[in-house]
PDB file of C-alpha atoms in Angstrom:
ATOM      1  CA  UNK A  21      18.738  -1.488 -33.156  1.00 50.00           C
ATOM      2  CA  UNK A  22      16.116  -3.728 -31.591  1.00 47.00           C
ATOM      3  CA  UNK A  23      17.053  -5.631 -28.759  1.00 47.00           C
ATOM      4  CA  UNK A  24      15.318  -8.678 -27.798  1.00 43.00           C
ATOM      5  CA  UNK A  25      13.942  -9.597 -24.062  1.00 42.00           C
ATOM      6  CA  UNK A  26      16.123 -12.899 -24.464  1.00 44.00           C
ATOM      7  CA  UNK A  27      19.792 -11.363 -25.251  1.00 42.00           C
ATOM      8  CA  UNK A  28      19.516  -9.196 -22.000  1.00 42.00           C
ATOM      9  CA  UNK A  29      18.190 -11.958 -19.636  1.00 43.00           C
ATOM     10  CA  UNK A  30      15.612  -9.382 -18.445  1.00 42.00           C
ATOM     11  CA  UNK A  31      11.803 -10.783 -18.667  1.00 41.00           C
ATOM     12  CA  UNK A  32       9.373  -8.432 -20.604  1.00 44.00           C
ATOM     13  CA  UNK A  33       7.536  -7.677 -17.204  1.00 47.00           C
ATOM     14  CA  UNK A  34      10.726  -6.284 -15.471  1.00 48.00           C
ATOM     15  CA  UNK A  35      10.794  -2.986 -15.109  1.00 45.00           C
ATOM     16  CA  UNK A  36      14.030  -0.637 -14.707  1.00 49.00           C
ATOM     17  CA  UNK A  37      13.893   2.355 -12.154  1.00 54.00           C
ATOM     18  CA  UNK A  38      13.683   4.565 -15.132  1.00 60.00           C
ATOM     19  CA  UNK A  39       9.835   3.336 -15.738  1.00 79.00           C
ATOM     20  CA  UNK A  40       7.019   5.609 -15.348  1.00 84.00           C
ATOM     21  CA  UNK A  41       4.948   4.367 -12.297  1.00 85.00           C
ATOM     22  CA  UNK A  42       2.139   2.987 -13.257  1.00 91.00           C
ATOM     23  CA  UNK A  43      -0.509   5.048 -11.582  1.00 93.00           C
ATOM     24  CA  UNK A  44      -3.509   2.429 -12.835  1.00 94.00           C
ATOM     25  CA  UNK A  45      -1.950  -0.708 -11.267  1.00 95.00           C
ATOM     26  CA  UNK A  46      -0.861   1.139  -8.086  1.00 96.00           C
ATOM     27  CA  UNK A  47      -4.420   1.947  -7.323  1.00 96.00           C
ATOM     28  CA  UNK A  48      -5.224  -1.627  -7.816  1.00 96.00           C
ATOM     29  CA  UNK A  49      -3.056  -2.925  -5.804  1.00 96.00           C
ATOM     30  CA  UNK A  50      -3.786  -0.531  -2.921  1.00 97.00           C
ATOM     31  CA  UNK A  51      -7.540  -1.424  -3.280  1.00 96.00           C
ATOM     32  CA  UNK A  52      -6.746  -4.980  -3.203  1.00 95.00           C
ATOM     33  CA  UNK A  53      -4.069  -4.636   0.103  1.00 95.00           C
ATOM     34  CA  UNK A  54      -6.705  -2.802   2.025  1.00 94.00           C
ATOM     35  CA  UNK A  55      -9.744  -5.134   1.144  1.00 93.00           C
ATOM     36  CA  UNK A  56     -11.357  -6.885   3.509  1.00 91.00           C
ATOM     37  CA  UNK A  57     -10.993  -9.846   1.585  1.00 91.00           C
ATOM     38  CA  UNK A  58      -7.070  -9.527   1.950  1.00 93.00           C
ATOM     39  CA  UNK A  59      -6.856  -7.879   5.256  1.00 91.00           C
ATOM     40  CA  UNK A  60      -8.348 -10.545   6.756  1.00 89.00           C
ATOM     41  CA  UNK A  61      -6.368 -13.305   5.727  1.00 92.00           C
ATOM     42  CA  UNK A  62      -2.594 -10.613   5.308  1.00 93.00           C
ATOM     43  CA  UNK A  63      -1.428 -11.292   9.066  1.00 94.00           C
ATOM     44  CA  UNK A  64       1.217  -9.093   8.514  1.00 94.00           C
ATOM     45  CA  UNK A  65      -0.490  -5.735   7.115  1.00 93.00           C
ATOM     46  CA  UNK A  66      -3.051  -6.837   9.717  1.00 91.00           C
ATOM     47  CA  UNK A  67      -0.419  -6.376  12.590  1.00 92.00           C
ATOM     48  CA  UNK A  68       1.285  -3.393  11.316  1.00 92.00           C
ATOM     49  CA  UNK A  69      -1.346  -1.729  10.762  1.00 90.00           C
ATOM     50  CA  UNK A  70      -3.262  -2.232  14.283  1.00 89.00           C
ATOM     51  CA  UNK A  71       0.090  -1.826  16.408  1.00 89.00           C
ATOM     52  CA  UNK A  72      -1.079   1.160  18.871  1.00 89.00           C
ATOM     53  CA  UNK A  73       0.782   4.674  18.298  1.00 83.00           C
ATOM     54  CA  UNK A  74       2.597   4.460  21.380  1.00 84.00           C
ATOM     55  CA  UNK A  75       3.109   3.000  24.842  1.00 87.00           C
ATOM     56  CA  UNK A  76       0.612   6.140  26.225  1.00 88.00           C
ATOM     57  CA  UNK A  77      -1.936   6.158  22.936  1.00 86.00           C
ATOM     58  CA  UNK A  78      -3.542   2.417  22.065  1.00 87.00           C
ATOM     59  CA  UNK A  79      -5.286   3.701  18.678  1.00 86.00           C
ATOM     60  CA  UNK A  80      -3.864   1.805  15.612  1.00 87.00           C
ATOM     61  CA  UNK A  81      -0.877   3.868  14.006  1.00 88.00           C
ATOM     62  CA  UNK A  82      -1.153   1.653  10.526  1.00 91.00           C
ATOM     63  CA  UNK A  83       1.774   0.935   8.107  1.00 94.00           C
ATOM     64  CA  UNK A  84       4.658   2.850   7.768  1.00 94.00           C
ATOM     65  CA  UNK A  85       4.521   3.873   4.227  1.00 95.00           C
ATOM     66  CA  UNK A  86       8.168   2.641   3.522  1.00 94.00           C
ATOM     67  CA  UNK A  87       7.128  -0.659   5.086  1.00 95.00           C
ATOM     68  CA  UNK A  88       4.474  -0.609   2.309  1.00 95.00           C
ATOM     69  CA  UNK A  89       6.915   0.675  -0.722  1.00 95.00           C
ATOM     70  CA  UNK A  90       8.908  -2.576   0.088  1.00 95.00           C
ATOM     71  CA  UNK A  91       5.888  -5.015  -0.993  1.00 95.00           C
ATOM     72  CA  UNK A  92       7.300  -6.649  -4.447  1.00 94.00           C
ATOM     73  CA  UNK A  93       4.105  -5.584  -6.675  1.00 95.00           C
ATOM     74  CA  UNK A  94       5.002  -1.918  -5.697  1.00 95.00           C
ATOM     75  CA  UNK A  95       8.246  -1.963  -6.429  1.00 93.00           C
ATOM     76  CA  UNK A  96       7.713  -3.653  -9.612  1.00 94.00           C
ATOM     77  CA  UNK A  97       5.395  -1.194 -10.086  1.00 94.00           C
ATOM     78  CA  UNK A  98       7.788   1.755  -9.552  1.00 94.00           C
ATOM     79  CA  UNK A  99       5.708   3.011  -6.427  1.00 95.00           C
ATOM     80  CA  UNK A 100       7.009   5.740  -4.278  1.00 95.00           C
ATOM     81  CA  UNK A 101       5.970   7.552  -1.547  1.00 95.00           C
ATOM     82  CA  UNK A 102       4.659  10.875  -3.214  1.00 95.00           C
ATOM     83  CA  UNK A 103       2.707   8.913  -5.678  1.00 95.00           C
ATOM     84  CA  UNK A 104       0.990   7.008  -2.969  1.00 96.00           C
ATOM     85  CA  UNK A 105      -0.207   9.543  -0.885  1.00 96.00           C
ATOM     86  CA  UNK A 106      -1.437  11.590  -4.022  1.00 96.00           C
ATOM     87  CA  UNK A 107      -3.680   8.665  -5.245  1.00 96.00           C
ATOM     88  CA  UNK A 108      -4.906   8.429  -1.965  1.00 96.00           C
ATOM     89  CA  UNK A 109      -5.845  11.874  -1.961  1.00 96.00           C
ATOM     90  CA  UNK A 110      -7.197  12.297  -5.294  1.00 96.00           C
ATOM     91  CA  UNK A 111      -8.503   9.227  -6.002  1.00 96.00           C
ATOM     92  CA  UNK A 112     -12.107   8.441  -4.767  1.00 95.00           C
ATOM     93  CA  UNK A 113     -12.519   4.344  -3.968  1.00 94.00           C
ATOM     94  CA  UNK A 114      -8.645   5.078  -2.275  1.00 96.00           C
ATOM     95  CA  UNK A 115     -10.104   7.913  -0.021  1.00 94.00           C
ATOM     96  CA  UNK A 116     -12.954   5.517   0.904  1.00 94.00           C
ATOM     97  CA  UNK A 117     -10.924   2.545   2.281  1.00 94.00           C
ATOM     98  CA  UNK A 118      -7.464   4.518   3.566  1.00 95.00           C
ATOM     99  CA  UNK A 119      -6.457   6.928   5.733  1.00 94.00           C
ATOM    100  CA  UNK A 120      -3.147   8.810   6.034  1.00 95.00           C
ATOM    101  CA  UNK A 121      -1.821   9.565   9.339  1.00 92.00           C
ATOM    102  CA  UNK A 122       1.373  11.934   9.647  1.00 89.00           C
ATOM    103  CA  UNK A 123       3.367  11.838  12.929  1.00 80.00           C
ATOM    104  CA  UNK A 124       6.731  14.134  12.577  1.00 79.00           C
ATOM    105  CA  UNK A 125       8.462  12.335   9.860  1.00 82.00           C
ATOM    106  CA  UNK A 126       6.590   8.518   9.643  1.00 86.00           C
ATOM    107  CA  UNK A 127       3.723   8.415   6.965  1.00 93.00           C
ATOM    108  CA  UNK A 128       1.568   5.344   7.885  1.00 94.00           C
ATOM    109  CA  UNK A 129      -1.534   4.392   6.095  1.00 95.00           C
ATOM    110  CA  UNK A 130      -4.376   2.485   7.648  1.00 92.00           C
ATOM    111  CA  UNK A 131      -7.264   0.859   6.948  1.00 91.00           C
ATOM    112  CA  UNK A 132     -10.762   2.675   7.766  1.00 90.00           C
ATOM    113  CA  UNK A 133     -13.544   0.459   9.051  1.00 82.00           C
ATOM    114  CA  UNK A 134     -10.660  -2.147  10.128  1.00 71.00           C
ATOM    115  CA  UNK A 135     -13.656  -4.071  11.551  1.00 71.00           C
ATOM    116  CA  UNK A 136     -15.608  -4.797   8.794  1.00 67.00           C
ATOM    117  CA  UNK A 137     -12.919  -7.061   7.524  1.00 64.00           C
ATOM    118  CA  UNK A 138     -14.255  -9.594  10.572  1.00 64.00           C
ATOM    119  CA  UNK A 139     -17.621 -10.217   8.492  1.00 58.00           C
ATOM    120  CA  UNK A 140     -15.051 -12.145   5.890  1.00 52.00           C
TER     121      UNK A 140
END
């Protein structure tokens, strides 16, 4: 039996957690978040991802990875945490604008070059 969109109030676009992630869109998305186009106006990745590691080390620790996995186009796009990190890792233009740093059990992801995104 076919059921339509309309007689299960769900929009075609929503997705259920039984989805396939979709790996393509992900990797968009993560190119556009860490642009400098978007960084520089995104106050709030900005912040998160410049707040220092700790009281004793001021280099940027970046965004919890979980903070990240909360954003509404990664959840819509079934994101989780193991398929971030491998695009990151495999995928070329990811490795080029983010880095992973691993402290115990927090995942963050930061920008690299986080000053070029001044020039916008």
């Amino acid at each position: 039996a076919v059921v339509s969109t309309q007689s299960t109030g769900m929009s075609a676009k929503q997705t259920n957690s039984n989805t396939e992630p979709d790996r393509e869109e992900i990797i968009k998305m993560l190119k556009f978040y860490f642009s400098n186009a978007n960084y520089s106006k995104d106050k709030f990745l900005r912040e998160e991802c410049e707040k220092p590691i700790s009281e004793t080390d001021s280099n940027p620790r970046g965004i919890a990875i979980n903070t990240l996995l909360i954003f509404n186009k990664l959840k819509q796009l079934n994101a989780n945490k193991e398929i971030l990190l491998e695009l990151i890792k495999s995928e070329e233009s990811l490795k080029k604008i983010i880095q992973i740093r691993t402290e115990g059990e927090n995942t963050c992801l930061l920008k690299k070059d986080m000053e070029n995104y001044k020039e916008y």
